Structure formats: C-alpha cells, structure tokens
Amino acid sequence: MYAVIKTGGKQYKVAAGEKIKVEQIAADVGQEIVIDQVLAVGNGAELKVGTPLVAGATVKATVVSHGRHDKVRIFKMRRRKHYQKRQGHRQNFTELQISVVNA
C-alpha cells in the first residue's frame, strides 16, 4: 500500500518502511507524527483519489533526524556591466521513517 502525501508545499509518494527527506518539521527526533494531508491511496491496481484529500486517510511517521542539504551556489552576472554576485543556500530538512499508511 502506498500514499501520496502533501507536506511543506510538495507532494511525496510514500510506502511503509521508506525513509524520505521533507521540508523541516518542528518535531523532536524520535517523535511520531501523523500526516493527515493524504491526496491519494493506492493498493495494487486499486487507487483512491481524494477531492482534494482522502477522507479518513492518515500516514504515521517517526522523525529520524534533522539536517541541511548540500550547498546550492547561485552566481549572477551581467556581461559587460561589471556586475557579479555570488550567493549560497543550504535548505533545512527532516528525515522521516514511514511506519503505517492508513486508508
């Protein structure tokens, strides 16, 4: 069984036992969280799609760790104008261990 969940403005396809990295969630390491924004639930050839959410569907996950992604380097330049700008960015993430998908 798998589910499509929405968290942090993004959508993820998850199944029980998977580890995923999502946008940072304010939760402690080891804490179990319940994600109730489930857009679709599938089991084999059967697929239940919500409008916009599937009623009564939840996904339980445990927070494994918090961290930061690799640095993304931004370089802007205008040719012949003597303009160069460098910037870096590291996005925070939360790693989740999916335990149960409830339809």
PDB file of C-alpha atoms in Angstrom:
ATOM      1  CA  MET A   1       0.000   0.000   0.000  1.00  0.00           C
ATOM      2  CA  TYR A   2       1.243   3.465  -0.863  1.00  0.00           C
ATOM      3  CA  ALA A   3       0.028   7.024  -0.414  1.00  0.00           C
ATOM      4  CA  VAL A   4       0.653  10.439  -1.918  1.00  0.00           C
ATOM      5  CA  ILE A   5       1.060  12.992   0.877  1.00  0.00           C
ATOM      6  CA  LYS A   6       1.476  16.748   0.895  1.00  0.00           C
ATOM      7  CA  THR A   7       3.868  18.440   3.318  1.00  0.00           C
ATOM      8  CA  GLY A   8       5.963  21.571   3.042  1.00  0.00           C
ATOM      9  CA  GLY A   9       4.280  22.593  -0.217  1.00  0.00           C
ATOM     10  CA  LYS A  10       5.488  19.436  -2.002  1.00  0.00           C
ATOM     11  CA  GLN A  11       3.985  16.034  -2.763  1.00  0.00           C
ATOM     12  CA  TYR A  12       5.639  12.707  -1.940  1.00  0.00           C
ATOM     13  CA  LYS A  13       4.747   9.114  -2.813  1.00  0.00           C
ATOM     14  CA  VAL A  14       5.390   7.032   0.313  1.00  0.00           C
ATOM     15  CA  ALA A  15       5.014   3.435   1.442  1.00  0.00           C
ATOM     16  CA  ALA A  16       5.504   1.736   4.813  1.00  0.00           C
ATOM     17  CA  GLY A  17       9.170   1.222   5.683  1.00  0.00           C
ATOM     18  CA  GLU A  18      10.554   4.017   3.491  1.00  0.00           C
ATOM     19  CA  LYS A  19      12.763   6.924   4.576  1.00  0.00           C
ATOM     20  CA  ILE A  20      12.125  10.311   2.979  1.00  0.00           C
ATOM     21  CA  LYS A  21      13.565  13.806   3.361  1.00  0.00           C
ATOM     22  CA  VAL A  22      10.932  16.552   3.586  1.00  0.00           C
ATOM     23  CA  GLU A  23      10.976  20.255   4.374  1.00  0.00           C
ATOM     24  CA  GLN A  24      11.791  20.917   8.016  1.00  0.00           C
ATOM     25  CA  ILE A  25       9.054  19.966  10.502  1.00  0.00           C
ATOM     26  CA  ALA A  26       9.005  21.317  14.057  1.00  0.00           C
ATOM     27  CA  ALA A  27       9.217  17.971  15.870  1.00  0.00           C
ATOM     28  CA  ASP A  28      11.810  16.284  18.091  1.00  0.00           C
ATOM     29  CA  VAL A  29      13.942  13.340  16.969  1.00  0.00           C
ATOM     30  CA  GLY A  30      12.155  10.097  17.810  1.00  0.00           C
ATOM     31  CA  GLN A  31       8.737  11.730  17.941  1.00  0.00           C
ATOM     32  CA  GLU A  32       5.909  10.100  15.982  1.00  0.00           C
ATOM     33  CA  ILE A  33       3.901  12.436  13.776  1.00  0.00           C
ATOM     34  CA  VAL A  34       0.652  11.920  11.878  1.00  0.00           C
ATOM     35  CA  ILE A  35       0.287  13.390   8.390  1.00  0.00           C
ATOM     36  CA  ASP A  36      -3.381  13.797   7.517  1.00  0.00           C
ATOM     37  CA  GLN A  37      -2.987  15.594   4.178  1.00  0.00           C
ATOM     38  CA  VAL A  38      -3.268  12.467   2.021  1.00  0.00           C
ATOM     39  CA  LEU A  39      -4.060  13.155  -1.639  1.00  0.00           C
ATOM     40  CA  ALA A  40      -4.289   9.555  -2.884  1.00  0.00           C
ATOM     41  CA  VAL A  41      -4.070   5.999  -1.562  1.00  0.00           C
ATOM     42  CA  GLY A  42      -3.200   3.016  -3.735  1.00  0.00           C
ATOM     43  CA  ASN A  43      -3.120  -0.724  -3.180  1.00  0.00           C
ATOM     44  CA  GLY A  44      -2.061  -2.718  -6.235  1.00  0.00           C
ATOM     45  CA  ALA A  45      -4.347  -1.830  -9.143  1.00  0.00           C
ATOM     46  CA  GLU A  46      -6.822  -0.035  -6.851  1.00  0.00           C
ATOM     47  CA  LEU A  47      -6.402   3.749  -6.446  1.00  0.00           C
ATOM     48  CA  LYS A  48      -8.487   6.078  -4.298  1.00  0.00           C
ATOM     49  CA  VAL A  49      -8.042   9.761  -5.191  1.00  0.00           C
ATOM     50  CA  GLY A  50      -9.296  12.494  -2.867  1.00  0.00           C
ATOM     51  CA  THR A  51     -11.103  15.706  -3.729  1.00  0.00           C
ATOM     52  CA  PRO A  52      -8.722  17.221  -2.668  1.00  0.00           C
ATOM     53  CA  LEU A  53      -7.969  14.943   0.326  1.00  0.00           C
ATOM     54  CA  VAL A  54      -8.896  11.319   1.009  1.00  0.00           C
ATOM     55  CA  ALA A  55     -11.347  11.284   3.929  1.00  0.00           C
ATOM     56  CA  GLY A  56     -10.021   9.449   6.987  1.00  0.00           C
ATOM     57  CA  ALA A  57      -6.645   8.565   5.475  1.00  0.00           C
ATOM     58  CA  THR A  58      -3.502   9.185   7.549  1.00  0.00           C
ATOM     59  CA  VAL A  59       0.198   8.370   7.413  1.00  0.00           C
ATOM     60  CA  LYS A  60       2.199   7.776  10.591  1.00  0.00           C
ATOM     61  CA  ALA A  61       5.907   8.579  10.528  1.00  0.00           C
ATOM     62  CA  THR A  62       8.781   8.833  13.008  1.00  0.00           C
ATOM     63  CA  VAL A  63      11.314  11.665  12.903  1.00  0.00           C
ATOM     64  CA  VAL A  64      14.750  10.111  12.333  1.00  0.00           C
ATOM     65  CA  SER A  65      16.920  13.232  12.085  1.00  0.00           C
ATOM     66  CA  HIS A  66      17.193  16.878  11.121  1.00  0.00           C
ATOM     67  CA  GLY A  67      19.863  18.233   8.825  1.00  0.00           C
ATOM     68  CA  ARG A  68      20.828  20.511   5.972  1.00  0.00           C
ATOM     69  CA  HIS A  69      21.163  19.696   2.280  1.00  0.00           C
ATOM     70  CA  ASP A  70      24.309  20.376   0.272  1.00  0.00           C
ATOM     71  CA  LYS A  71      25.056  23.972  -0.617  1.00  0.00           C
ATOM     72  CA  VAL A  72      23.494  25.365  -3.773  1.00  0.00           C
ATOM     73  CA  ARG A  73      25.683  28.048  -5.305  1.00  0.00           C
ATOM     74  CA  ILE A  74      23.989  30.968  -7.041  1.00  0.00           C
ATOM     75  CA  PHE A  75      26.062  33.073  -9.453  1.00  0.00           C
ATOM     76  CA  LYS A  76      24.580  36.067 -11.252  1.00  0.00           C
ATOM     77  CA  MET A  77      26.429  38.027 -13.902  1.00  0.00           C
ATOM     78  CA  ARG A  78      25.649  40.718 -16.443  1.00  0.00           C
ATOM     79  CA  ARG A  79      28.139  40.730 -19.246  1.00  0.00           C
ATOM     80  CA  ARG A  80      29.988  43.964 -19.990  1.00  0.00           C
ATOM     81  CA  LYS A  81      28.378  45.698 -16.974  1.00  0.00           C
ATOM     82  CA  HIS A  82      30.951  44.815 -14.293  1.00  0.00           C
ATOM     83  CA  TYR A  83      28.287  43.052 -12.217  1.00  0.00           C
ATOM     84  CA  GLN A  84      28.905  39.764 -10.463  1.00  0.00           C
ATOM     85  CA  LYS A  85      27.048  38.425  -7.441  1.00  0.00           C
ATOM     86  CA  ARG A  86      27.715  35.192  -5.542  1.00  0.00           C
ATOM     87  CA  GLN A  87      25.362  33.635  -3.055  1.00  0.00           C
ATOM     88  CA  GLY A  88      24.961  30.263  -1.356  1.00  0.00           C
ATOM     89  CA  HIS A  89      22.000  28.481   0.207  1.00  0.00           C
ATOM     90  CA  ARG A  90      21.567  25.364   2.370  1.00  0.00           C
ATOM     91  CA  GLN A  91      17.991  24.166   2.861  1.00  0.00           C
ATOM     92  CA  ASN A  92      16.949  22.505   6.135  1.00  0.00           C
ATOM     93  CA  PHE A  93      15.280  19.092   6.023  1.00  0.00           C
ATOM     94  CA  THR A  94      13.677  16.498   8.297  1.00  0.00           C
ATOM     95  CA  GLU A  95      14.183  12.793   7.615  1.00  0.00           C
ATOM     96  CA  LEU A  96      11.087  10.667   8.244  1.00  0.00           C
ATOM     97  CA  GLN A  97      10.680   6.898   8.612  1.00  0.00           C
ATOM     98  CA  ILE A  98       7.216   5.947   7.333  1.00  0.00           C
ATOM     99  CA  SER A  99       5.657   3.330   9.596  1.00  0.00           C
ATOM    100  CA  VAL A 100       1.957   2.958   8.701  1.00  0.00           C
ATOM    101  CA  VAL A 101      -0.305   4.018   5.830  1.00  0.00           C
ATOM    102  CA  ASN A 102      -3.965   4.006   6.938  1.00  0.00           C
ATOM    103  CA  ALA A 103      -6.643   4.183   4.285  1.00  0.00           C
TER     104      ALA A 103
END
